[in-house]
XYZ file of C-alpha atoms in Angstrom:
570
model
C 131.494 201.268 -83.014
C 134.214 202.165 -85.487
C 133.751 205.519 -87.167
C 134.159 205.913 -90.908
C 136.960 208.430 -90.476
C 139.004 205.789 -88.661
C 138.821 203.533 -91.711
C 140.951 203.831 -94.821
C 138.858 206.073 -97.081
C 139.623 208.254 -100.079
C 137.975 209.766 -103.138
C 138.858 208.002 -106.351
C 137.592 207.555 -109.906
C 136.906 204.549 -112.125
C 140.188 204.997 -114.024
C 142.309 204.947 -110.841
C 140.396 202.006 -109.446
C 140.792 199.875 -112.533
C 144.382 200.845 -113.433
C 147.831 199.910 -112.073
C 147.362 196.146 -112.274
C 144.629 195.958 -109.612
C 142.167 193.066 -109.559
C 138.687 193.089 -108.000
C 136.874 189.892 -107.058
C 133.184 189.493 -106.291
C 132.935 186.826 -103.528
C 131.874 183.548 -105.201
C 128.512 183.418 -103.451
C 127.566 187.080 -103.536
C 124.372 188.129 -105.275
C 124.283 187.796 -109.069
C 124.305 190.800 -111.390
C 120.849 192.378 -110.974
C 120.854 195.887 -112.455
C 118.111 196.500 -115.010
C 117.074 199.143 -117.517
C 116.019 201.625 -114.844
C 119.511 201.507 -113.282
C 121.244 201.694 -116.692
C 119.095 204.652 -117.700
C 119.981 206.562 -114.491
C 123.690 205.944 -115.049
C 123.541 206.862 -118.758
C 121.767 210.153 -118.003
C 124.517 211.011 -115.482
C 127.186 210.199 -118.105
C 125.456 212.368 -120.741
C 125.460 215.306 -118.316
C 129.222 214.861 -117.878
C 129.693 214.579 -121.650
C 127.781 217.834 -122.246
C 129.500 219.691 -119.351
C 133.246 219.027 -119.655
C 134.142 220.598 -116.287
C 131.615 218.617 -114.222
C 131.973 215.389 -112.242
C 129.447 212.929 -110.759
C 129.563 211.129 -107.401
C 128.783 207.379 -107.654
C 128.587 206.624 -103.914
C 130.733 204.531 -101.610
C 132.633 201.464 -102.709
C 133.490 199.059 -99.873
C 136.535 196.878 -100.582
C 138.321 194.278 -98.495
C 142.066 194.103 -99.032
C 143.660 190.753 -99.812
C 145.965 189.446 -97.088
C 148.496 188.351 -99.738
C 148.565 191.221 -102.250
C 148.048 194.986 -102.152
C 146.766 194.774 -105.745
C 143.854 192.418 -105.035
C 140.528 193.395 -103.452
C 137.232 191.693 -102.644
C 134.198 193.830 -103.515
C 131.997 193.912 -100.429
C 129.677 196.571 -101.822
C 129.763 198.032 -105.347
C 129.896 195.068 -107.713
C 126.813 196.218 -109.687
C 128.389 199.622 -110.418
C 131.867 198.284 -111.263
C 130.502 195.506 -113.492
C 128.275 198.006 -115.344
C 131.121 200.485 -115.914
C 133.280 197.685 -117.322
C 130.377 196.797 -119.665
C 130.359 200.408 -120.916
C 134.106 200.052 -121.589
C 133.350 196.875 -123.592
C 130.680 198.780 -125.589
C 133.245 201.513 -126.442
C 135.801 198.889 -127.528
C 133.123 197.254 -129.716
C 132.477 200.597 -131.477
C 136.217 200.963 -132.192
C 136.224 197.393 -133.571
C 133.450 198.457 -135.974
C 135.616 201.366 -137.153
C 138.524 198.916 -137.713
C 136.244 196.674 -139.799
C 134.997 199.599 -141.914
C 138.259 201.550 -142.327
C 139.907 201.186 -145.695
C 143.074 203.195 -144.988
C 145.652 200.869 -143.471
C 147.208 203.587 -141.329
C 143.918 204.526 -139.632
C 142.958 200.842 -139.307
C 146.195 200.131 -137.405
C 145.783 203.225 -135.221
C 142.301 202.073 -134.143
C 143.539 198.508 -133.543
C 146.196 199.918 -131.274
C 143.665 202.111 -129.464
C 141.467 199.058 -128.944
C 144.379 197.038 -127.540
C 145.341 199.822 -125.092
C 141.742 200.240 -123.861
C 141.400 196.486 -123.380
C 144.562 196.349 -121.278
C 143.629 199.486 -119.345
C 140.011 198.685 -118.470
C 139.362 194.974 -118.916
C 142.370 192.690 -118.636
C 146.085 193.214 -118.143
C 148.826 191.166 -119.811
C 151.127 189.577 -117.286
C 154.732 190.376 -118.375
C 155.917 186.926 -117.167
C 153.275 184.588 -118.576
C 152.089 186.999 -121.324
C 148.551 185.892 -120.455
C 145.644 188.265 -119.932
C 144.056 188.323 -116.472
C 140.710 190.053 -115.956
C 140.607 193.158 -113.766
C 137.109 192.281 -112.481
C 136.197 188.712 -111.570
C 132.444 188.284 -111.086
C 130.717 185.635 -108.968
C 130.566 181.981 -110.005
C 127.238 182.349 -111.828
C 128.293 185.362 -113.926
C 132.053 185.145 -114.405
C 132.218 182.569 -117.237
C 129.745 184.533 -119.325
C 131.455 187.853 -118.559
C 134.916 186.518 -119.523
C 133.981 184.302 -122.485
C 131.276 186.385 -124.137
C 131.392 190.004 -123.063
C 135.139 190.656 -122.880
C 135.629 188.740 -126.151
C 132.622 190.430 -127.822
C 131.162 187.004 -128.547
C 127.368 187.015 -128.947
C 125.700 184.111 -127.042
C 124.202 181.459 -129.316
C 120.886 181.301 -127.460
C 120.158 184.283 -125.208
C 116.996 182.694 -123.796
C 118.916 179.719 -122.450
C 121.067 182.002 -120.267
C 120.362 182.476 -116.579
C 118.401 185.640 -115.707
C 121.504 187.460 -114.422
C 123.585 186.591 -117.516
C 120.718 187.797 -119.704
C 120.868 191.084 -117.764
C 124.630 191.344 -118.386
C 124.074 190.885 -122.116
C 121.125 193.304 -122.161
C 123.271 195.886 -120.316
C 125.914 195.573 -123.066
C 123.242 196.002 -125.779
C 121.688 198.954 -123.951
C 124.964 200.896 -123.706
C 126.072 199.878 -127.199
C 122.793 201.212 -128.643
C 122.924 204.466 -126.682
C 126.565 204.988 -127.554
C 125.552 204.588 -131.212
C 123.267 207.601 -130.810
C 126.194 209.904 -129.883
C 127.029 211.001 -133.437
C 129.820 213.320 -132.259
C 131.610 210.373 -130.546
C 131.245 207.240 -132.664
C 132.695 208.657 -135.893
C 136.282 208.512 -134.661
C 138.459 206.195 -132.582
C 140.045 209.216 -130.952
C 136.671 210.582 -129.765
C 135.613 207.165 -128.439
C 138.847 206.869 -126.460
C 138.326 210.366 -125.067
C 134.725 209.534 -124.069
C 135.908 206.508 -122.071
C 139.172 207.806 -120.584
C 138.078 211.364 -119.847
C 134.329 211.345 -119.213
C 133.750 207.901 -117.689
C 137.102 206.964 -116.169
C 138.068 210.361 -114.779
C 134.862 212.170 -113.833
C 132.795 209.403 -112.206
C 133.919 209.631 -108.570
C 133.673 207.121 -105.715
C 134.494 207.168 -102.032
C 136.725 204.111 -101.712
C 136.500 202.506 -98.279
C 139.070 199.786 -97.580
C 138.328 197.449 -94.695
C 140.380 194.696 -93.127
C 137.566 192.182 -92.600
C 133.835 191.594 -92.895
C 133.105 192.926 -89.417
C 134.521 196.338 -90.320
C 132.545 196.200 -93.528
C 129.387 195.659 -91.524
C 130.198 198.700 -89.379
C 130.510 200.706 -92.576
C 127.049 199.593 -93.729
C 125.631 200.512 -90.355
C 127.241 203.952 -90.417
C 126.607 204.808 -94.035
C 123.080 203.442 -93.818
C 123.471 202.937 -97.552
C 120.574 201.969 -99.794
C 120.360 198.213 -100.127
C 121.841 197.719 -96.660
C 119.630 194.713 -95.975
C 120.742 192.885 -99.067
C 124.361 193.785 -98.435
C 124.254 192.685 -94.806
C 122.643 189.390 -95.835
C 125.320 188.833 -98.476
C 127.939 189.669 -95.895
C 126.617 187.082 -93.457
C 126.427 184.468 -96.188
C 130.007 185.151 -97.292
C 131.189 184.853 -93.693
C 129.414 181.512 -93.149
C 130.751 180.113 -96.423
C 134.283 181.218 -95.564
C 134.146 178.740 -92.629
C 133.745 175.683 -94.883
C 136.941 173.932 -95.923
C 136.224 171.379 -98.654
C 134.238 171.904 -101.898
C 131.634 169.304 -100.866
C 130.765 171.152 -97.653
C 130.668 174.403 -99.538
C 128.299 173.014 -102.167
C 125.999 171.553 -99.539
C 125.958 174.871 -97.635
C 125.254 176.729 -100.853
C 122.300 174.443 -101.663
C 120.959 174.882 -98.144
C 121.330 178.660 -98.273
C 119.474 178.742 -101.590
C 116.582 176.769 -100.092
C 116.376 179.172 -97.121
C 116.462 182.298 -99.297
C 113.915 180.831 -101.743
C 111.552 180.302 -98.815
C 112.156 183.478 -96.825
C 113.084 185.894 -99.669
C 116.188 188.055 -99.526
C 114.520 191.239 -98.280
C 112.850 189.481 -95.317
C 115.963 187.569 -94.271
C 117.291 190.114 -91.695
C 113.882 190.190 -89.983
C 113.723 186.373 -89.988
C 117.265 186.075 -88.591
C 116.450 188.556 -85.822
C 113.464 186.480 -84.676
C 115.556 183.328 -84.756
C 118.401 184.908 -82.737
C 115.793 186.108 -80.220
C 115.475 182.449 -79.141
C 118.908 182.781 -77.515
C 119.342 186.479 -76.724
C 117.267 189.399 -75.555
C 116.931 192.609 -77.540
C 118.783 191.595 -80.677
C 118.998 194.815 -82.642
C 118.625 194.612 -86.405
C 121.954 196.344 -86.993
C 123.860 193.867 -84.774
C 122.750 190.653 -86.505
C 126.070 189.996 -88.195
C 128.060 190.644 -85.000
C 125.825 188.306 -82.988
C 126.345 185.497 -85.502
C 130.104 186.137 -85.560
C 130.208 185.801 -81.772
C 128.856 182.272 -81.643
C 129.491 180.757 -85.098
C 133.226 180.115 -85.356
C 133.647 176.954 -87.433
C 132.073 174.827 -90.171
C 130.121 172.617 -87.745
C 128.509 175.628 -86.046
C 127.788 177.197 -89.446
C 125.988 174.012 -90.545
C 124.036 173.943 -87.274
C 122.910 177.529 -87.882
C 121.887 176.760 -91.480
C 119.966 173.659 -90.293
C 118.111 175.726 -87.700
C 117.344 178.506 -90.169
C 116.054 175.997 -92.679
C 113.849 174.404 -90.002
C 112.300 177.733 -89.041
C 112.073 179.288 -92.521
C 108.792 177.578 -93.491
C 107.196 178.443 -90.138
C 108.289 182.098 -90.486
C 106.567 182.447 -93.871
C 103.512 180.442 -92.771
C 102.954 182.690 -89.732
C 102.220 185.494 -92.208
C 99.965 183.481 -94.525
C 96.841 181.574 -93.396
C 96.660 179.857 -96.816
C 100.156 178.376 -96.603
C 100.473 174.614 -97.240
C 102.251 174.459 -93.880
C 98.865 174.477 -92.096
C 97.340 171.710 -94.219
C 97.305 169.189 -91.336
C 96.168 171.705 -88.702
C 93.071 173.427 -90.150
C 92.310 174.903 -86.715
C 95.352 177.238 -86.993
C 94.690 179.401 -90.122
C 91.902 181.527 -88.506
C 94.396 182.605 -85.824
C 97.140 183.153 -88.418
C 94.751 185.450 -90.249
C 94.171 187.380 -87.010
C 97.933 187.754 -86.480
C 98.150 189.131 -90.014
C 95.171 191.438 -89.465
C 96.540 192.783 -86.163
C 100.052 193.087 -87.690
C 101.509 191.119 -84.794
C 105.128 190.123 -85.253
C 106.500 190.669 -81.753
C 105.266 187.190 -80.824
C 107.228 185.396 -83.576
C 110.175 184.351 -81.321
C 107.714 182.840 -78.796
C 105.875 181.021 -81.599
C 109.194 179.816 -83.079
C 110.218 178.347 -79.744
C 106.799 176.820 -78.970
C 106.395 175.171 -82.371
C 109.316 172.874 -81.646
C 108.515 172.271 -77.962
C 104.709 172.235 -77.546
C 102.220 169.611 -78.739
C 100.147 170.651 -81.800
C 97.120 171.259 -79.545
C 99.108 173.455 -77.176
C 100.579 175.385 -80.111
C 97.022 176.151 -81.313
C 96.047 177.260 -77.795
C 99.101 179.521 -77.731
C 98.167 181.044 -81.128
C 94.697 181.808 -79.761
C 96.186 183.380 -76.620
C 98.545 185.587 -78.668
C 95.629 186.767 -80.826
C 93.441 187.611 -77.818
C 96.281 189.340 -76.018
C 97.163 191.340 -79.140
C 93.577 192.346 -79.810
C 93.129 193.644 -76.278
C 96.567 195.271 -75.982
C 97.247 196.637 -79.473
C 93.957 197.016 -81.346
C 91.600 198.131 -78.585
C 93.837 199.702 -75.932
C 96.582 200.982 -78.324
C 99.393 200.333 -75.819
C 103.140 200.468 -76.536
C 104.232 197.431 -78.614
C 107.863 197.676 -77.377
C 106.942 196.205 -74.016
C 105.309 193.255 -75.777
C 108.474 192.604 -77.797
C 110.681 192.448 -74.688
C 108.315 190.075 -72.889
C 107.806 187.752 -75.863
C 111.582 187.630 -76.269
C 112.054 186.502 -72.634
C 109.259 183.931 -72.955
C 110.838 182.550 -76.159
C 114.177 182.016 -74.392
C 112.422 180.349 -71.426
C 110.497 177.986 -73.771
C 113.716 177.160 -75.651
C 115.404 176.312 -72.319
C 112.469 174.157 -71.194
C 111.542 176.515 -68.341
C 108.092 177.274 -69.797
C 106.247 174.184 -70.962
C 102.594 175.096 -71.625
C 100.343 177.876 -72.950
C 99.038 178.467 -69.397
C 102.608 178.974 -68.249
C 103.103 181.433 -71.142
C 99.986 183.317 -70.001
C 101.341 183.539 -66.435
C 104.478 185.184 -67.840
C 102.497 187.585 -70.050
C 99.932 188.491 -67.378
C 101.326 192.030 -67.079
C 100.350 192.832 -70.680
C 96.922 191.178 -70.562
C 94.549 194.169 -70.513
C 92.080 193.836 -67.626
C 88.367 193.390 -68.368
C 87.667 196.764 -66.758
C 90.114 198.658 -68.997
C 89.154 196.628 -72.097
C 85.447 197.388 -71.515
C 86.221 201.079 -71.089
C 88.461 201.253 -74.214
C 86.138 199.172 -76.422
C 83.243 201.457 -75.419
C 85.086 204.331 -77.134
C 86.669 202.346 -79.982
C 86.616 204.037 -83.380
C 88.137 202.439 -86.509
C 88.187 203.849 -90.035
C 86.216 201.791 -92.546
C 88.558 202.759 -95.380
C 91.736 201.081 -96.654
C 93.407 198.298 -94.649
C 91.362 199.024 -91.502
C 88.150 197.999 -93.278
C 89.105 194.303 -92.916
C 89.577 194.823 -89.182
C 86.078 196.335 -88.847
C 84.579 193.400 -90.785
C 86.402 190.947 -88.505
C 85.095 192.660 -85.323
C 81.500 192.848 -86.579
C 81.705 189.216 -87.675
C 82.812 188.049 -84.229
C 80.160 190.159 -82.468
C 77.407 188.853 -84.785
C 78.495 185.210 -84.435
C 78.395 185.614 -80.651
C 74.954 187.280 -80.731
C 73.287 184.860 -83.154
C 75.300 181.679 -82.576
C 75.767 181.408 -86.363
C 79.137 181.643 -88.150
C 79.252 184.589 -90.547
C 81.178 184.955 -93.788
C 83.162 188.195 -93.500
C 82.693 189.034 -97.182
C 78.926 188.485 -97.212
C 77.851 191.834 -95.751
C 78.321 195.549 -96.214
C 79.405 197.749 -93.310
C 76.419 199.962 -92.574
C 77.033 203.353 -90.890
C 73.848 204.018 -88.911
C 74.795 207.702 -88.710
C 75.735 207.994 -92.414
C 79.084 209.168 -93.772
C 77.344 211.721 -96.019
C 74.611 213.525 -94.113
C 71.197 214.945 -94.843
C 69.996 217.906 -92.775
C 67.761 215.661 -90.585
C 70.839 213.989 -89.100
C 72.435 217.296 -88.111
C 69.717 218.026 -85.579
C 70.966 215.368 -83.120
C 74.744 215.631 -83.634
C 77.091 218.611 -83.368
C 79.751 219.003 -86.100
C 82.436 217.608 -83.769
C 80.251 214.621 -82.822
C 79.443 213.918 -86.471
C 83.141 213.662 -87.251
C 84.043 211.635 -84.133
C 81.141 209.207 -84.118
C 80.673 208.079 -87.716
C 83.361 205.348 -87.336
C 82.655 204.391 -83.728
C 82.007 200.626 -83.474
C 78.619 201.429 -81.900
C 77.639 203.201 -85.133
C 78.539 200.249 -87.388
C 76.531 197.136 -88.143
C 76.517 194.318 -90.740
C 73.883 194.649 -93.459
C 73.094 192.808 -96.702
C 74.410 194.821 -99.705
C 70.933 195.322 -101.333
C 69.494 196.637 -98.026
C 72.576 198.804 -97.548
C 72.018 200.398 -100.960
C 68.328 200.841 -100.154
C 68.876 202.789 -96.909
C 71.784 204.976 -98.153
C 71.735 208.130 -96.019
C 68.012 208.017 -95.277
C 66.668 209.239 -91.947
C 66.953 206.938 -88.911
C 63.253 205.841 -88.731
C 63.422 204.600 -92.345
C 66.736 202.796 -91.678
C 65.423 201.181 -88.467
C 62.494 199.695 -90.363
C 64.769 198.215 -93.052
C 67.128 196.821 -90.372
C 64.274 194.519 -89.251
C 64.497 192.692 -92.595
C 68.180 191.803 -92.024
C 69.374 188.280 -91.188
C 71.956 189.809 -88.796
C 70.867 189.831 -85.160
C 73.133 192.777 -84.291
C 71.239 194.825 -86.877
C 67.711 193.649 -85.968
C 68.481 194.602 -82.352
C 68.756 198.297 -83.298
C 65.395 199.404 -81.935
C 66.036 202.758 -80.209
C 63.424 205.450 -80.818
C 66.029 207.858 -82.207
C 69.751 207.768 -83.036
C 71.671 210.208 -80.861
C 75.158 210.318 -79.313
C 73.634 208.714 -76.189
C 71.924 205.792 -77.987
C 75.113 205.182 -79.982
C 77.172 205.120 -76.757
C 74.651 202.783 -75.074
C 74.777 200.347 -78.001
C 78.589 200.436 -77.993
C 78.754 199.682 -74.238
C 76.566 196.636 -74.890
C 78.905 195.519 -77.711
C 81.895 196.123 -75.397
C 80.418 193.751 -72.782
C 79.969 191.138 -75.497
C 83.555 191.748 -76.696
C 84.929 191.298 -73.178
C 83.926 187.640 -73.113
C 84.624 186.970 -76.849
C 88.267 188.130 -76.596
C 89.024 186.589 -73.210
C 91.901 184.324 -72.237
C 91.043 180.661 -71.601
C 93.557 180.665 -68.743
C 91.787 183.042 -66.359
C 90.705 181.125 -63.304
């Protein structure tokens, strides 16, 4: 991997970056302007500190630029467009304040001096005049959604006719201008004179806001920089980078437009922040152990032209809806297969994502019935392996990855065949029984849903009646808050260890749960007989001790062993 010190890096400031006829382009399809008031406020506070401490400077982070192959004055902004665009907006706000002084000034001499100052600032920070054509060319060219507004309205200080009709990102650009214009107006010591305004921009902002400028030759180097810097926003930047690379492969405008529409559909479905994760699962259909930080390199290796780029986009679009639906049992995607959502909910509950590549591959290759059987298998395997036996999830990931590739190649053709290949991570009945007999799960926070799910399954198996998970309270037989009677049978260590053991938990109607509170066991046992839940009515032991709790839990473990059991065991 390239090291940062082998790249072209140097410390620079906003004034150096923007001067000497240099032009910076945001790639046409890079993210729109997205900074908001929180970002502006942070930057303004940093600028005020500089203003109040004339000898200080402030580091703005790394700026990653790609040099143009045709000109040493032109750069593509790989990372840093939000900061550069915002600093140019501050320059526009300063120029606007000088314009106000021009409008108010009655003395011709001072009026002309401020007009000249304004002209110099415009040429220095916003747009240079070409000596040949005598036309102004902007120093920063934003992406295709923002550039027209930036050039026509902001640089020309032209207020938009209808702010609400602007796109969200253009509204943000205008709000940024208003924010800095308003805050600048509060600096009484600056806004009274053109000279002070010029000094504020050229000394404080242009000279004392520092960047590390990193110049790279191509996108691949840029990706290495992201990897090495581990900068904030890396996921968004790496996604933008991949998108820019794919779009660079399209020749004609029609192809480009079609690709852009397709990309938009994918991102709308998957969401920007989940895209790297989604891409990794997709790439795991072809390769083993695709690391998150190598996504861009992997795509570069096998997507070399427009046709391959379209094929990739088609595939990503095909899988995008499935990816989102695997995390949401209520997704429209499952409308025609109502048997799948209960398993999707279990995947969500068990936080199982290692199986996604296998499920991606099987969705396209298996019949709907076999896909459902596979979902059930994955849930059972995950429950035994992850929830009850707490084994290392890395081994699961490697195996699921291999199975996904084999399904994609047509070497594995059925859920039974999948089970044969996952046999090594199917926890044996003996170990499952042993681990479930000692299982303890907190009934607070996220884990509470898991406890409800387990009790629900155990009750449905005991009574033969389906149970609504939200219809009962989780009753702690040994209560969470103890009266002195309870302390006779349990040591302090046992009290702490056993209160959340599955053998100590049972479903109970909310009114009965409130009634028993932390009463003594004989009183609770009597109330339990009024419950509709068989698991609860079956609590008949003479007293509640560590031994009776353990005995009950072993009985529940035997029940669990056949509830969460693969259909493919002969």
